[in-house]
Structures are given as C-alpha cells and as structure tokens.
Short mmCIF file of C-alpha atoms in Angstrom, two decimals:
data_model
loop_
_atom_site.label_atom_id
_atom_site.label_comp_id
_atom_site.label_asym_id
_atom_site.label_seq_id
_atom_site.Cartn_x
_atom_site.Cartn_y
_atom_site.Cartn_z
CA MET G 1 6.91 137.59 -23.64
CA ALA G 2 6.67 139.01 -27.16
CA LEU G 3 8.21 142.43 -27.63
CA ASP G 4 6.20 145.35 -28.95
CA SER G 5 8.14 146.43 -32.03
CA ASP G 6 6.46 149.86 -31.95
CA LYS G 7 7.89 150.69 -28.55
CA PRO G 8 11.13 152.68 -28.40
CA LEU G 9 14.11 150.97 -26.81
CA ASN G 10 14.55 151.65 -23.12
CA SER G 11 17.93 152.68 -21.70
CA LEU G 12 19.02 149.04 -21.48
CA GLY G 13 18.17 148.36 -25.10
CA PHE G 14 14.85 146.51 -24.75
CA ALA G 15 11.64 147.40 -26.57
CA LYS G 16 9.46 147.41 -23.48
CA ASP G 17 8.76 149.47 -20.43
CA PRO G 18 11.41 149.51 -17.68
CA ALA G 19 8.85 148.05 -15.26
CA ASP G 20 8.61 144.99 -17.54
CA THR G 21 12.41 144.64 -17.76
CA ARG G 22 14.03 142.56 -15.05
CA VAL G 23 17.67 143.33 -14.26
CA VAL G 24 19.85 141.30 -11.94
CA VAL G 25 22.52 143.57 -10.46
CA ALA G 26 25.70 141.91 -9.23
CA MET G 27 26.26 143.74 -5.93
CA SER G 28 29.64 143.57 -4.21
CA GLY G 29 28.63 145.92 -1.41
CA GLY G 30 30.75 148.75 -2.79
CA VAL G 31 29.66 152.13 -4.05
CA ASP G 32 29.84 151.26 -7.78
CA SER G 33 27.41 148.34 -7.88
CA SER G 34 25.19 150.04 -5.28
CA VAL G 35 24.85 153.08 -7.54
CA VAL G 36 24.01 150.84 -10.51
CA ALA G 37 21.19 149.19 -8.54
CA ALA G 38 19.79 152.50 -7.25
CA TYR G 39 20.11 154.15 -10.68
CA LEU G 40 18.18 151.36 -12.42
CA ALA G 41 15.56 151.23 -9.65
CA GLU G 42 15.03 154.99 -10.02
CA GLN G 43 14.36 154.47 -13.72
CA GLY G 44 11.63 151.99 -12.86
CA TYR G 45 13.35 148.73 -13.77
CA ASP G 46 12.50 145.47 -11.99
CA VAL G 47 15.78 145.26 -10.07
CA VAL G 48 16.97 142.15 -8.25
CA GLY G 49 20.23 142.44 -6.30
CA VAL G 50 22.49 139.42 -5.92
CA THR G 51 25.63 139.24 -3.78
CA LEU G 52 28.03 136.32 -3.81
CA GLN G 53 29.57 135.03 -0.61
CA LEU G 54 32.94 133.98 -1.97
CA TYR G 55 34.70 132.91 1.23
CA ASP G 56 34.02 132.63 4.95
CA HIS G 57 32.53 136.01 5.78
CA GLY G 58 32.94 135.43 9.50
CA ALA G 59 36.71 135.35 9.11
CA ALA G 60 36.68 138.18 6.58
CA LEU G 61 34.79 140.68 8.72
CA ALA G 62 37.98 142.12 10.12
CA LYS G 63 39.65 142.46 6.73
CA LYS G 64 39.26 145.97 5.43
CA GLY G 65 38.94 146.32 1.68
CA ALA G 66 37.77 142.75 1.06
CA CYS G 67 34.86 142.52 -1.33
CA CYS G 68 32.11 139.92 -1.07
CA ALA G 69 32.95 139.38 2.59
CA GLY G 70 30.74 139.88 5.65
CA ILE G 71 30.66 143.66 5.91
CA ASP G 72 30.08 143.99 2.17
CA ILE G 73 27.18 141.55 2.19
CA HIS G 74 25.66 143.63 4.97
CA ASP G 75 26.19 146.85 2.99
CA ALA G 76 24.62 145.40 -0.17
CA ARG G 77 21.62 144.16 1.79
CA ARG G 78 21.20 147.56 3.43
CA VAL G 79 21.25 149.36 0.06
CA ALA G 80 18.56 147.01 -1.26
CA GLU G 81 16.39 147.62 1.81
CA ASP G 82 16.81 151.40 1.60
CA VAL G 83 16.10 151.62 -2.13
CA GLY G 84 13.39 148.98 -2.07
CA PHE G 85 14.25 145.97 -4.22
CA PRO G 86 14.77 142.27 -3.41
CA HIS G 87 18.28 141.09 -2.56
CA TYR G 88 19.72 137.59 -2.37
CA VAL G 89 23.01 136.22 -1.04
CA LEU G 90 24.35 133.12 -2.78
CA ASP G 91 26.98 130.84 -1.25
CA TYR G 92 29.68 130.46 -3.90
CA GLU G 93 32.54 129.54 -1.56
CA ASN G 94 33.23 126.12 -3.10
CA ILE G 95 32.94 127.41 -6.67
CA PHE G 96 35.22 130.35 -5.92
CA ARG G 97 37.85 128.19 -4.27
CA ASP G 98 37.85 125.60 -7.08
CA ALA G 99 37.72 128.11 -9.96
CA VAL G 100 39.86 130.95 -8.63
CA ILE G 101 41.76 130.49 -5.36
CA ASP G 102 43.27 127.06 -6.09
CA GLU G 103 44.53 128.16 -9.50
CA PHE G 104 45.92 131.34 -7.97
CA ALA G 105 47.94 129.29 -5.49
CA ASP G 106 49.15 126.76 -8.06
CA SER G 107 50.10 129.48 -10.56
CA TYR G 108 52.04 131.38 -7.95
CA LEU G 109 53.87 128.21 -6.92
CA ALA G 110 54.76 127.63 -10.58
CA GLY G 111 56.51 131.01 -10.71
CA ALA G 112 53.71 132.88 -12.50
CA THR G 113 52.07 136.16 -11.50
CA PRO G 114 48.34 135.37 -11.72
CA VAL G 115 45.43 137.81 -12.01
CA PRO G 116 42.59 136.14 -10.05
CA CYS G 117 40.18 139.05 -10.62
CA ILE G 118 40.02 138.12 -14.32
CA ARG G 119 39.38 134.47 -13.50
CA CYS G 120 36.65 135.49 -11.06
CA ASN G 121 34.86 137.49 -13.75
CA GLU G 122 35.35 134.71 -16.29
CA ARG G 123 34.53 131.65 -14.20
CA VAL G 124 32.20 132.90 -11.48
CA LYS G 125 30.50 136.25 -12.08
CA PHE G 126 30.01 135.98 -15.83
CA LYS G 127 29.38 132.24 -15.80
CA ASP G 128 27.55 130.90 -12.75
CA LEU G 129 26.09 134.23 -11.61
CA LEU G 130 25.05 135.07 -15.15
CA GLN G 131 23.27 131.73 -15.38
CA THR G 132 21.55 132.49 -12.07
CA ALA G 133 20.31 135.75 -13.61
CA ARG G 134 18.86 133.79 -16.52
CA ASP G 135 17.23 131.36 -14.07
CA LEU G 136 15.58 134.37 -12.43
CA ASP G 137 14.10 135.29 -15.85
CA ALA G 138 16.14 138.47 -15.99
CA ASP G 139 16.43 140.25 -19.32
CA CYS G 140 20.03 141.18 -18.52
CA MET G 141 22.64 141.39 -15.77
CA ALA G 142 24.24 144.70 -14.78
CA THR G 143 27.53 145.27 -12.94
CA GLY G 144 29.44 148.24 -11.57
CA HIS G 145 32.47 147.75 -13.82
CA TYR G 146 33.93 150.78 -15.55
CA ILE G 147 33.70 149.66 -19.15
CA GLN G 148 31.36 150.43 -22.03
CA ARG G 149 29.16 148.09 -24.02
CA LYS G 150 28.28 149.51 -27.42
CA THR G 151 26.14 148.10 -30.22
CA GLY G 152 28.05 147.65 -33.46
CA LEU G 153 27.16 146.25 -36.88
CA ASN G 154 27.82 142.69 -35.70
CA GLY G 155 26.36 142.92 -32.21
CA ALA G 156 27.57 144.07 -28.82
CA GLU G 157 31.11 145.45 -28.58
CA LEU G 158 33.35 146.03 -25.58
CA HIS G 159 34.92 149.48 -25.26
CA CYS G 160 37.11 151.20 -22.69
CA ALA G 161 35.45 153.34 -20.04
CA ALA G 162 35.05 157.06 -20.70
CA ASP G 163 37.30 157.71 -17.69
CA SER G 164 40.67 156.18 -18.59
CA ASN G 165 41.75 156.34 -14.94
CA ARG G 166 38.93 153.98 -13.97
CA ASP G 167 38.93 151.76 -17.05
CA GLN G 168 38.64 148.04 -16.20
CA SER G 169 38.85 146.63 -19.72
CA TYR G 170 42.04 144.71 -18.88
CA PHE G 171 40.13 142.66 -16.32
CA LEU G 172 37.21 141.91 -18.65
CA PHE G 173 39.00 140.81 -21.83
CA SER G 174 37.77 137.21 -21.45
CA THR G 175 34.10 138.23 -21.62
CA THR G 176 32.65 136.29 -24.54
CA ALA G 177 30.44 137.71 -27.27
CA GLU G 178 27.49 135.71 -25.93
CA GLN G 179 27.99 137.05 -22.40
CA LEU G 180 28.39 140.57 -23.73
CA GLU G 181 24.97 140.42 -25.35
CA TYR G 182 23.46 139.79 -21.91
CA LEU G 183 25.58 142.15 -19.80
CA ARG G 184 25.13 145.86 -19.12
CA PHE G 185 27.63 148.34 -17.62
CA PRO G 186 25.75 151.52 -16.65
CA LEU G 187 28.80 153.33 -15.20
CA GLY G 188 31.09 153.04 -18.21
CA HIS G 189 30.11 156.40 -19.69
CA LEU G 190 30.63 158.45 -16.50
CA PRO G 191 33.46 161.00 -16.64
CA SER G 192 34.95 160.14 -13.24
CA LYS G 193 34.57 158.25 -9.97
CA ASP G 194 33.49 161.53 -8.40
CA ALA G 195 30.40 161.38 -10.62
CA THR G 196 29.59 157.95 -9.19
CA ARG G 197 29.93 159.19 -5.61
CA GLU G 198 27.73 162.18 -6.44
CA LEU G 199 25.03 159.76 -7.61
CA ALA G 200 25.48 157.74 -4.42
CA ALA G 201 24.93 160.88 -2.37
CA LYS G 202 21.92 161.82 -4.51
CA TYR G 203 20.31 158.43 -3.79
CA GLY G 204 21.19 158.70 -0.09
CA LEU G 205 23.28 155.51 -0.12
CA GLN G 206 25.14 154.85 3.11
CA VAL G 207 28.08 153.48 1.08
CA ALA G 208 28.59 156.82 -0.72
CA ASP G 209 31.92 157.45 1.02
CA LYS G 210 33.03 153.83 1.29
CA PRO G 211 36.68 153.43 0.18
CA ASP G 212 37.52 151.46 -2.94
CA SER G 213 39.07 148.04 -2.40
CA GLN G 214 42.70 148.07 -3.52
CA ASP G 215 43.78 144.45 -3.19
CA ILE G 216 42.68 141.04 -4.36
CA CYS G 217 39.56 140.32 -2.33
CA PHE G 218 40.93 137.26 -0.55
CA VAL G 219 44.35 138.93 -0.07
CA PRO G 220 43.18 142.26 1.39
CA ASP G 221 46.53 143.15 2.95
CA GLY G 222 48.47 142.46 -0.26
CA ASN G 223 50.53 139.69 1.35
CA TYR G 224 50.24 137.01 -1.31
CA ALA G 225 52.91 134.78 0.20
CA SER G 226 51.10 134.36 3.53
CA VAL G 227 47.95 133.27 1.70
CA ILE G 228 49.89 130.78 -0.43
CA GLU G 229 51.55 129.31 2.67
CA LYS G 230 48.13 128.76 4.26
CA LEU G 231 46.72 127.19 1.09
CA ARG G 232 49.82 125.12 0.31
CA PRO G 233 51.73 124.31 3.52
CA GLY G 234 55.45 123.88 2.91
CA ALA G 235 55.41 126.07 -0.19
CA ALA G 236 57.94 128.55 1.17
CA ASP G 237 61.01 126.33 0.88
CA PRO G 238 64.31 128.24 0.98
CA GLY G 239 66.74 128.36 -1.92
CA GLU G 240 69.42 130.37 -3.67
CA ILE G 241 69.43 133.79 -5.28
CA VAL G 242 71.52 133.29 -8.41
CA HIS G 243 72.87 135.83 -10.89
CA ALA G 244 72.10 135.11 -14.53
CA ASP G 245 75.83 134.48 -15.04
CA GLY G 246 75.71 131.63 -12.51
CA ARG G 247 77.06 133.31 -9.37
CA VAL G 248 75.25 132.51 -6.13
CA LEU G 249 74.55 135.86 -4.46
CA GLY G 250 72.54 134.82 -1.44
CA THR G 251 69.61 132.82 -0.17
CA HIS G 252 65.86 133.36 -0.02
CA GLU G 253 63.00 132.01 2.10
CA GLY G 254 60.79 130.87 -0.74
CA VAL G 255 60.25 131.59 -4.45
CA ILE G 256 56.67 132.62 -3.62
CA HIS G 257 58.02 135.84 -2.08
CA TYR G 258 59.28 137.12 -5.46
CA THR G 259 57.85 138.32 -8.76
CA ILE G 260 59.35 139.03 -12.17
CA GLY G 261 60.73 142.56 -12.32
CA GLN G 262 61.13 142.91 -8.55
CA ARG G 263 64.06 145.03 -7.42
CA ARG G 264 63.47 145.86 -3.77
CA GLY G 265 63.70 143.38 -0.92
CA LEU G 266 66.15 140.99 -2.57
CA GLY G 267 68.56 141.10 0.36
CA ILE G 268 71.68 141.20 -1.83
CA GLY G 269 72.94 144.70 -1.19
CA GLY G 270 76.48 145.89 -1.73
CA LEU G 271 76.53 145.32 -5.49
CA ALA G 272 77.59 148.08 -7.88
CA ASP G 273 74.58 147.87 -10.20
CA PRO G 274 70.93 147.27 -9.34
CA LEU G 275 69.60 143.79 -10.03
CA TYR G 276 66.08 142.62 -10.80
CA VAL G 277 64.28 139.29 -10.67
CA VAL G 278 64.38 138.07 -14.28
CA ARG G 279 63.24 134.49 -13.82
CA LEU G 280 61.90 132.09 -11.17
CA ASP G 281 63.06 128.47 -11.32
CA VAL G 282 60.54 126.73 -9.12
CA ASP G 283 61.97 123.23 -9.56
CA ALA G 284 65.48 124.32 -8.57
CA LYS G 285 64.09 126.70 -5.93
CA GLN G 286 66.16 129.51 -7.46
CA VAL G 287 65.45 133.21 -7.88
CA ILE G 288 67.45 134.34 -10.91
CA VAL G 289 68.46 138.00 -10.98
CA GLY G 290 70.14 140.17 -13.59
CA PRO G 291 70.47 143.69 -14.98
CA LYS G 292 67.37 145.61 -16.04
CA GLU G 293 67.95 145.02 -19.75
CA MET G 294 67.34 141.30 -19.22
CA LEU G 295 63.71 142.13 -18.43
CA SER G 296 63.17 143.53 -21.92
CA THR G 297 60.74 141.41 -23.97
CA ARG G 298 59.61 141.77 -27.56
CA LYS G 299 57.80 138.47 -28.25
CA VAL G 300 54.96 137.33 -26.01
CA PRO G 301 53.39 133.84 -26.38
CA LEU G 302 49.69 133.59 -25.54
CA ARG G 303 47.08 130.91 -25.01
CA GLU G 304 43.41 130.73 -23.98
CA ILE G 305 42.67 133.61 -26.34
CA ASN G 306 39.23 135.20 -26.30
CA TRP G 307 38.63 137.05 -29.58
CA LEU G 308 35.99 139.79 -29.90
CA GLY G 309 36.81 141.14 -33.36
CA ASP G 310 34.29 141.26 -36.21
CA GLU G 311 36.36 138.96 -38.43
CA PRO G 312 37.57 135.53 -37.26
CA LEU G 313 40.97 135.60 -35.60
CA MET G 314 42.43 133.15 -38.13
CA SER G 315 41.14 135.13 -41.12
CA ARG G 316 44.41 137.09 -41.24
CA PRO G 317 48.02 136.00 -40.76
CA GLU G 318 48.60 139.04 -38.57
CA TRP G 319 46.75 141.93 -36.98
CA THR G 320 48.06 145.38 -36.13
CA VAL G 321 46.75 146.13 -32.64
CA ALA G 322 47.53 147.94 -29.42
CA VAL G 323 48.13 145.78 -26.35
CA LYS G 324 48.49 145.95 -22.59
CA VAL G 325 50.71 143.36 -20.89
CA ARG G 326 49.78 144.52 -17.37
CA SER G 327 46.80 146.42 -16.05
CA THR G 328 48.96 149.36 -15.00
CA ARG G 329 50.88 149.67 -18.26
CA PRO G 330 49.95 151.97 -21.14
CA VAL G 331 48.92 150.42 -24.45
CA ARG G 332 51.71 149.60 -26.90
CA GLU G 333 51.65 149.02 -30.64
CA ALA G 334 52.05 145.37 -31.53
CA ILE G 335 51.59 142.72 -34.18
CA LEU G 336 49.29 139.82 -33.28
CA ARG G 337 50.07 136.60 -35.15
CA PRO G 338 47.48 133.83 -34.63
CA ILE G 339 48.67 130.25 -34.33
CA SER G 340 45.22 128.76 -33.71
CA GLU G 341 41.84 129.97 -32.51
CA THR G 342 43.20 130.03 -28.95
CA GLU G 343 46.97 130.57 -29.35
CA ALA G 344 49.03 133.40 -30.78
CA GLU G 345 52.27 135.30 -30.56
CA VAL G 346 52.38 139.04 -29.98
CA GLU G 347 55.37 141.02 -31.19
CA LEU G 348 55.79 144.30 -29.33
CA LEU G 349 57.09 147.06 -31.59
CA THR G 350 58.71 148.60 -28.51
CA PRO G 351 60.08 146.05 -26.02
CA GLU G 352 58.43 145.90 -22.58
CA GLU G 353 60.08 145.13 -19.26
CA GLY G 354 58.78 142.63 -16.75
CA VAL G 355 56.42 140.66 -19.00
CA SER G 356 55.42 137.77 -16.75
CA PRO G 357 53.71 134.40 -17.24
CA GLY G 358 50.30 134.41 -15.58
CA GLN G 359 49.50 137.99 -16.62
CA ALA G 360 47.10 138.82 -19.45
CA CYS G 361 47.87 140.48 -22.75
CA VAL G 362 44.80 142.44 -23.86
CA PHE G 363 44.19 143.58 -27.44
CA TYR G 364 42.69 146.93 -28.44
CA GLU G 365 41.93 148.63 -31.72
CA GLN G 366 45.05 150.49 -32.73
CA ASP G 367 43.39 153.90 -32.91
CA GLY G 368 40.23 153.39 -30.87
CA THR G 369 38.70 152.31 -27.59
CA ARG G 370 37.36 148.93 -28.65
CA VAL G 371 38.58 145.80 -26.86
CA LEU G 372 39.39 143.04 -29.36
CA GLY G 373 40.03 140.35 -26.75
CA GLY G 374 43.18 139.01 -25.21
CA GLY G 375 45.03 135.95 -23.96
CA TRP G 376 47.17 134.63 -21.13
CA ILE G 377 50.94 134.97 -21.16
CA TRP G 378 52.21 131.51 -20.49
CA ARG G 379 55.99 131.35 -20.80
CA GLY G 380 59.02 133.42 -21.74
CA TYR G 381 61.55 132.97 -24.47
#
C-alpha cells in the first residue's frame, strides 16, 4: 500500500491512520506486553497478539514465574479476548530447545555462565517471531521490553529505558539494525513500572497485579544445576576443589554447581581468608578457588559482536565507550579495540571482578544513553 506523504506520522512512525497500521504484539502473558497490546488497541491500531509456546506448558503450569508457559498463554489469550483483538499461539518448542536450551546446557557444562534470555531474543523472538509478523503483513512488531527506540540521522537507534531500574538494554544488545527498524518498544519512555501497572488498571487487565518473573523462564526456581542434570544426564560428576596454589581443599559434586565469583556454598570452611571461585576446569573436573583479587579483570576478549554505531566498527583502531559486563553491574569506562567485524578486546579502565565467559559485554555511548552494541565474553586471560 502506498503511503500518503501528506499524512502526519502516527505514534509508531507510519504516515497512515492507526487503523491501517497492523502491529503484531509479542505477548508473554505478563503485565508489560499486555499493556502494550491494550495501549495500541486503544489508539486504534490493527493489533494482532502472538504468544510463543516455548516448552511443554502442561509441565510448566505448576511453575510460578515461568513465562510462555501454560498459565501465561491463558493470561495472554484472556487479555486479547477482553480488549478485543485476535490472538495466536505458536508452537516454538523445537526451535527454542535447539536455539536456546541446548546451548545453555552445553555452555554451562563448559564452565561458562550463559545468558539464555539474550539468545532467546536474538534467535527466536527477533528472528522467527519477527518473520512471522512480516508474514502476517504487519507494519511492525511491538514488545513489552523496557528500552527506547529513537530515530537518528542514520536510522533507528537503541537507547536505554527512561527508568534505569527497569532498563533491559543489556539483554537486547544483539538486536540488529535491520530488526530495529521493524521493532517498537512502547514502554521504554515510562518513568517507572508503577506507571505500567497504572495503565494495566486503567484498561481493566486481569494481569495488572501479576508478579514479574524473576528467573530464566525454563529455570523458574533458579536451580540451574537440576535443569542441566535433566538435559545432560551424568553431567554432575564429582571432583576436587583446588586452591590456585595447587592445594586440594575438598571435593565437590559437579562443576555445574559453581559459577565464577561464587563465595558461599563452597564447603571449605575453616580457612583464615575468604575464597572465591576464580576458574572452572571442566576437563579436569576441578573448581579452582583463590583470594578475591584473583577475580580482578582488566582485559575482556569478545566475539560475535553486534555493532550499532553510525560508523563501521573497523573504521577506528579504538573506541572510548562505557560497558557493562553483567546485567546487574553499573557501566564502566573502557577502550574497545576491534580485531575484526565480529571480534574485539575491551580494556576496562577500572578492573572488574567476576568477569565470566558466557556473559555479554554491552557497549554504550560514554556520556549518553545510546546502545552501541556488544559481544560475548568467551575466555579469560
């Protein structure tokens, strides 16, 4: 359909009436995506809700806090019925297992600390689901993520959410420029989560008081090791807890029970100074521990980089940026030195503790809110 150039842009950035603008809303069944769908429907957009069944919802019904499971599919469907727009449930179990769960298990077994939520956005929601939205002739796809999409001189830009406490930019660094042109994030400008719940109450949504999910959706109780053992039987082989100086301090029941930087639950009490997990040797089945200063890292090697800057990544030998090496950490000043279009080294101006392979390192403008991309931490020095 040709656009009428005389029409003003609607709130989603299209030069046509909302009624002529189809929006697929990715609905998890939670309050955020439900508010997005109701908000856009109120504005008169042609809303289509889509929920992904990511794993056996029959087994997941009893798991509180699990998104895209049975109860959440029911909640999403109920919101669509109450507000009055079509809603579809798509079976993505096989895709989700192949693209997210299997890598999560293998990464954990390799001694890494994976972030499956990023992979889910990258490989499922913003890939297959986004293509489904295109197949439905949607003009764009909207989600309930707390992040802002702004239009810059060179196209769509990714910016942190207005509410820093809700910002999800760390989990969306791998969104490509092409995907960003198609995506919309209507909640990114809101001042707080309370504002979202107020909108939910205004629209009369039955999920208005639904708690936020706190864990990885397929690990709702936070017990990663039990999930790994089910996915990879025999993975929890016992081994030794070894001090960095070579002393054997005790035994463990499987490397999968430990993460870099862990202090509690090591089972090696009675020592004068606290010890932390500084390395996991999967092949030797050893958990290596040492003093806190051994966790300090200045240089961070990255691969699978997604770059969202205006200039090509390789156009400069180095970039002065701010970075996050974990979702819960504050941004730190750093120097980004590209090696190729997809590999780089980050030098932290102030050393960080507990930098772990499998986590992401996300780049931000040094003095702004713009997300410049990021990469995956893949080994230590």
